[in-house]
Amino acid sequence: MAVSAVSRAIGRPLLKAVQYGSLLYCTLEFVADIMLCEGPSMRPTIQPGDVVLTDHLSVSFNKIKVGDIVICRSPKAPSDYICKRVVAMEGDRVYNINNNTLNSVWPLHRLGPLDPPHEKPA
C-alpha cells in the first residue's frame, strides 16, 4: 500500500505537468507565440528589444489586412524571422519610388521563389 500512495503522490503532479506542458505547446504552436524584436526597421511602433505577442490564427483564417504587422521567415536567411507592416494585398497596385514603376501585387505561389535583391527578373 505504501507503494501505491507514493506512486499517486508522484503520478498526480507528473500528470498535471504533462497536461500543462501539452497545453502550453499547443498554444505556442497553433494559437500565439512570443517573439523578441531586434533592429530599427519597425520604429517607432516597435522598438529594438520589444517583446511581441504574435497571433497564428489570423493567418489560418485569412484575416491579415493592410496595416497589420506580420512576422515571417526571412527570404535571405530562412533561419531568421523578419517583422514588417503589410502595405498591399493581392490585386492592389503599388508604386515603386526606386524605379518609378506601378506594379500589381500577386500571390507568391504564382511568382515562384523571390529573386535576389541585386538581380532584376528577365
PDB file of C-alpha atoms in Angstrom:
ATOM      1  CA  MET A   1       0.000   0.000   0.000  1.00  0.00           C
ATOM      2  CA  ALA A   2       2.884   2.372   0.630  1.00  0.00           C
ATOM      3  CA  VAL A   3       3.993   1.955  -2.980  1.00  0.00           C
ATOM      4  CA  SER A   4       0.609   2.953  -4.374  1.00  0.00           C
ATOM      5  CA  ALA A   5       0.467   6.040  -2.119  1.00  0.00           C
ATOM      6  CA  VAL A   6       3.943   7.079  -3.320  1.00  0.00           C
ATOM      7  CA  SER A   7       3.051   6.466  -6.962  1.00  0.00           C
ATOM      8  CA  ARG A   8      -0.139   8.511  -6.541  1.00  0.00           C
ATOM      9  CA  ALA A   9       1.803  11.323  -4.864  1.00  0.00           C
ATOM     10  CA  ILE A  10       4.269  11.406  -7.772  1.00  0.00           C
ATOM     11  CA  GLY A  11       1.768  10.488 -10.504  1.00  0.00           C
ATOM     12  CA  ARG A  12      -0.719  13.330  -9.974  1.00  0.00           C
ATOM     13  CA  PRO A  13       1.828  16.169 -10.140  1.00  0.00           C
ATOM     14  CA  LEU A  14       3.510  14.469 -13.101  1.00  0.00           C
ATOM     15  CA  LEU A  15       0.167  14.135 -14.890  1.00  0.00           C
ATOM     16  CA  LYS A  16      -0.610  17.820 -14.226  1.00  0.00           C
ATOM     17  CA  ALA A  17       2.838  18.826 -15.536  1.00  0.00           C
ATOM     18  CA  VAL A  18       2.274  16.819 -18.731  1.00  0.00           C
ATOM     19  CA  GLN A  19      -1.200  18.358 -19.182  1.00  0.00           C
ATOM     20  CA  TYR A  20       0.022  21.932 -18.690  1.00  0.00           C
ATOM     21  CA  GLY A  21       3.075  21.289 -20.856  1.00  0.00           C
ATOM     22  CA  SER A  22       0.871  19.951 -23.655  1.00  0.00           C
ATOM     23  CA  LEU A  23      -1.461  22.941 -23.374  1.00  0.00           C
ATOM     24  CA  LEU A  24       1.487  25.356 -23.483  1.00  0.00           C
ATOM     25  CA  TYR A  25       2.987  23.578 -26.506  1.00  0.00           C
ATOM     26  CA  CYS A  26      -0.289  23.643 -28.458  1.00  0.00           C
ATOM     27  CA  THR A  27      -0.848  27.310 -27.593  1.00  0.00           C
ATOM     28  CA  LEU A  28       2.634  28.354 -28.748  1.00  0.00           C
ATOM     29  CA  GLU A  29       2.469  26.177 -31.861  1.00  0.00           C
ATOM     30  CA  PHE A  30      -1.046  26.910 -33.121  1.00  0.00           C
ATOM     31  CA  VAL A  31      -2.537  29.958 -31.339  1.00  0.00           C
ATOM     32  CA  ALA A  32       0.105  32.500 -30.353  1.00  0.00           C
ATOM     33  CA  ASP A  33       3.822  32.930 -29.825  1.00  0.00           C
ATOM     34  CA  ILE A  34       6.191  35.318 -28.079  1.00  0.00           C
ATOM     35  CA  MET A  35       8.986  36.931 -30.124  1.00  0.00           C
ATOM     36  CA  LEU A  36      11.804  39.338 -29.302  1.00  0.00           C
ATOM     37  CA  CYS A  37      12.178  42.050 -31.965  1.00  0.00           C
ATOM     38  CA  GLU A  38      15.616  43.385 -32.838  1.00  0.00           C
ATOM     39  CA  GLY A  39      16.648  46.082 -35.294  1.00  0.00           C
ATOM     40  CA  PRO A  40      15.308  49.544 -36.121  1.00  0.00           C
ATOM     41  CA  SER A  41      13.102  48.795 -39.164  1.00  0.00           C
ATOM     42  CA  MET A  42       9.763  48.961 -37.296  1.00  0.00           C
ATOM     43  CA  ARG A  43      10.469  52.119 -35.253  1.00  0.00           C
ATOM     44  CA  PRO A  44       8.562  53.903 -33.739  1.00  0.00           C
ATOM     45  CA  THR A  45       5.831  51.231 -33.494  1.00  0.00           C
ATOM     46  CA  ILE A  46       8.157  48.501 -32.236  1.00  0.00           C
ATOM     47  CA  GLN A  47      11.459  49.370 -30.587  1.00  0.00           C
ATOM     48  CA  PRO A  48      14.529  47.099 -30.702  1.00  0.00           C
ATOM     49  CA  GLY A  49      14.290  44.698 -27.762  1.00  0.00           C
ATOM     50  CA  ASP A  50      10.475  44.818 -27.523  1.00  0.00           C
ATOM     51  CA  VAL A  51       8.743  41.526 -26.774  1.00  0.00           C
ATOM     52  CA  VAL A  52       5.800  40.924 -29.112  1.00  0.00           C
ATOM     53  CA  LEU A  53       2.887  38.508 -28.726  1.00  0.00           C
ATOM     54  CA  THR A  54       2.108  37.064 -32.162  1.00  0.00           C
ATOM     55  CA  ASP A  55      -1.185  35.607 -33.342  1.00  0.00           C
ATOM     56  CA  HIS A  56      -1.224  32.466 -35.520  1.00  0.00           C
ATOM     57  CA  LEU A  57      -4.989  32.414 -36.023  1.00  0.00           C
ATOM     58  CA  SER A  58      -5.152  35.466 -38.322  1.00  0.00           C
ATOM     59  CA  VAL A  59      -3.063  33.619 -40.891  1.00  0.00           C
ATOM     60  CA  SER A  60      -5.143  30.465 -40.573  1.00  0.00           C
ATOM     61  CA  PHE A  61      -8.393  32.349 -41.177  1.00  0.00           C
ATOM     62  CA  ASN A  62      -7.006  34.784 -43.821  1.00  0.00           C
ATOM     63  CA  LYS A  63      -7.616  37.800 -41.579  1.00  0.00           C
ATOM     64  CA  ILE A  64      -4.425  39.703 -42.483  1.00  0.00           C
ATOM     65  CA  LYS A  65      -5.119  43.188 -43.839  1.00  0.00           C
ATOM     66  CA  VAL A  66      -3.252  46.328 -44.898  1.00  0.00           C
ATOM     67  CA  GLY A  67      -1.648  47.984 -41.861  1.00  0.00           C
ATOM     68  CA  ASP A  68      -1.130  44.745 -39.914  1.00  0.00           C
ATOM     69  CA  ILE A  69       2.326  43.859 -38.675  1.00  0.00           C
ATOM     70  CA  VAL A  70       3.444  40.371 -39.678  1.00  0.00           C
ATOM     71  CA  ILE A  71       6.375  38.214 -38.657  1.00  0.00           C
ATOM     72  CA  CYS A  72       7.677  35.714 -41.201  1.00  0.00           C
ATOM     73  CA  ARG A  73      10.824  33.872 -42.195  1.00  0.00           C
ATOM     74  CA  SER A  74      13.454  35.963 -43.957  1.00  0.00           C
ATOM     75  CA  PRO A  75      13.893  35.090 -47.647  1.00  0.00           C
ATOM     76  CA  LYS A  76      17.624  35.882 -47.302  1.00  0.00           C
ATOM     77  CA  ALA A  77      18.204  33.865 -44.114  1.00  0.00           C
ATOM     78  CA  PRO A  78      15.406  31.292 -43.591  1.00  0.00           C
ATOM     79  CA  SER A  79      16.536  30.551 -40.036  1.00  0.00           C
ATOM     80  CA  ASP A  80      15.767  34.203 -39.097  1.00  0.00           C
ATOM     81  CA  TYR A  81      12.431  35.973 -38.764  1.00  0.00           C
ATOM     82  CA  ILE A  82      11.578  39.453 -40.029  1.00  0.00           C
ATOM     83  CA  CYS A  83       8.912  41.875 -38.843  1.00  0.00           C
ATOM     84  CA  LYS A  84       7.151  44.001 -41.493  1.00  0.00           C
ATOM     85  CA  ARG A  85       3.984  46.047 -41.972  1.00  0.00           C
ATOM     86  CA  VAL A  86       1.545  44.949 -44.698  1.00  0.00           C
ATOM     87  CA  VAL A  87       1.269  47.760 -47.279  1.00  0.00           C
ATOM     88  CA  ALA A  88      -0.718  45.968 -50.001  1.00  0.00           C
ATOM     89  CA  MET A  89      -2.776  42.866 -50.607  1.00  0.00           C
ATOM     90  CA  GLU A  90      -3.247  40.630 -53.643  1.00  0.00           C
ATOM     91  CA  GLY A  91      -4.609  42.655 -56.561  1.00  0.00           C
ATOM     92  CA  ASP A  92      -3.549  46.052 -55.120  1.00  0.00           C
ATOM     93  CA  ARG A  93      -1.316  48.328 -57.182  1.00  0.00           C
ATOM     94  CA  VAL A  94       1.916  49.580 -55.587  1.00  0.00           C
ATOM     95  CA  TYR A  95       4.107  52.421 -56.818  1.00  0.00           C
ATOM     96  CA  ASN A  96       7.863  51.749 -56.558  1.00  0.00           C
ATOM     97  CA  ILE A  97       9.693  55.051 -55.991  1.00  0.00           C
ATOM     98  CA  ASN A  98      13.105  53.454 -56.664  1.00  0.00           C
ATOM     99  CA  ASN A  99      12.400  52.812 -60.353  1.00  0.00           C
ATOM    100  CA  ASN A 100       9.178  54.823 -60.905  1.00  0.00           C
ATOM    101  CA  THR A 101       7.013  51.805 -61.739  1.00  0.00           C
ATOM    102  CA  LEU A 102       3.485  50.777 -60.851  1.00  0.00           C
ATOM    103  CA  ASN A 103       3.211  47.064 -60.042  1.00  0.00           C
ATOM    104  CA  SER A 104       0.406  44.698 -59.114  1.00  0.00           C
ATOM    105  CA  VAL A 105       0.714  42.540 -56.018  1.00  0.00           C
ATOM    106  CA  TRP A 106       0.467  38.828 -56.841  1.00  0.00           C
ATOM    107  CA  PRO A 107       0.469  35.829 -54.511  1.00  0.00           C
ATOM    108  CA  LEU A 108       3.949  34.424 -54.031  1.00  0.00           C
ATOM    109  CA  HIS A 109       2.896  30.921 -55.120  1.00  0.00           C
ATOM    110  CA  ARG A 110       2.180  32.330 -58.607  1.00  0.00           C
ATOM    111  CA  LEU A 111       5.561  34.027 -58.871  1.00  0.00           C
ATOM    112  CA  GLY A 112       7.835  31.271 -57.598  1.00  0.00           C
ATOM    113  CA  PRO A 113      10.925  31.967 -55.494  1.00  0.00           C
ATOM    114  CA  LEU A 114      11.973  35.553 -54.831  1.00  0.00           C
ATOM    115  CA  ASP A 115      14.743  36.969 -56.983  1.00  0.00           C
ATOM    116  CA  PRO A 116      17.823  38.112 -55.055  1.00  0.00           C
ATOM    117  CA  PRO A 117      17.602  41.893 -54.494  1.00  0.00           C
ATOM    118  CA  HIS A 118      20.687  42.619 -56.626  1.00  0.00           C
ATOM    119  CA  GLU A 119      19.246  40.875 -59.702  1.00  0.00           C
ATOM    120  CA  LYS A 120      16.323  42.044 -61.826  1.00  0.00           C
ATOM    121  CA  PRO A 121      13.957  39.446 -63.276  1.00  0.00           C
ATOM    122  CA  ALA A 122      14.308  38.877 -67.030  1.00  0.00           C
TER     123      ALA A 122
END
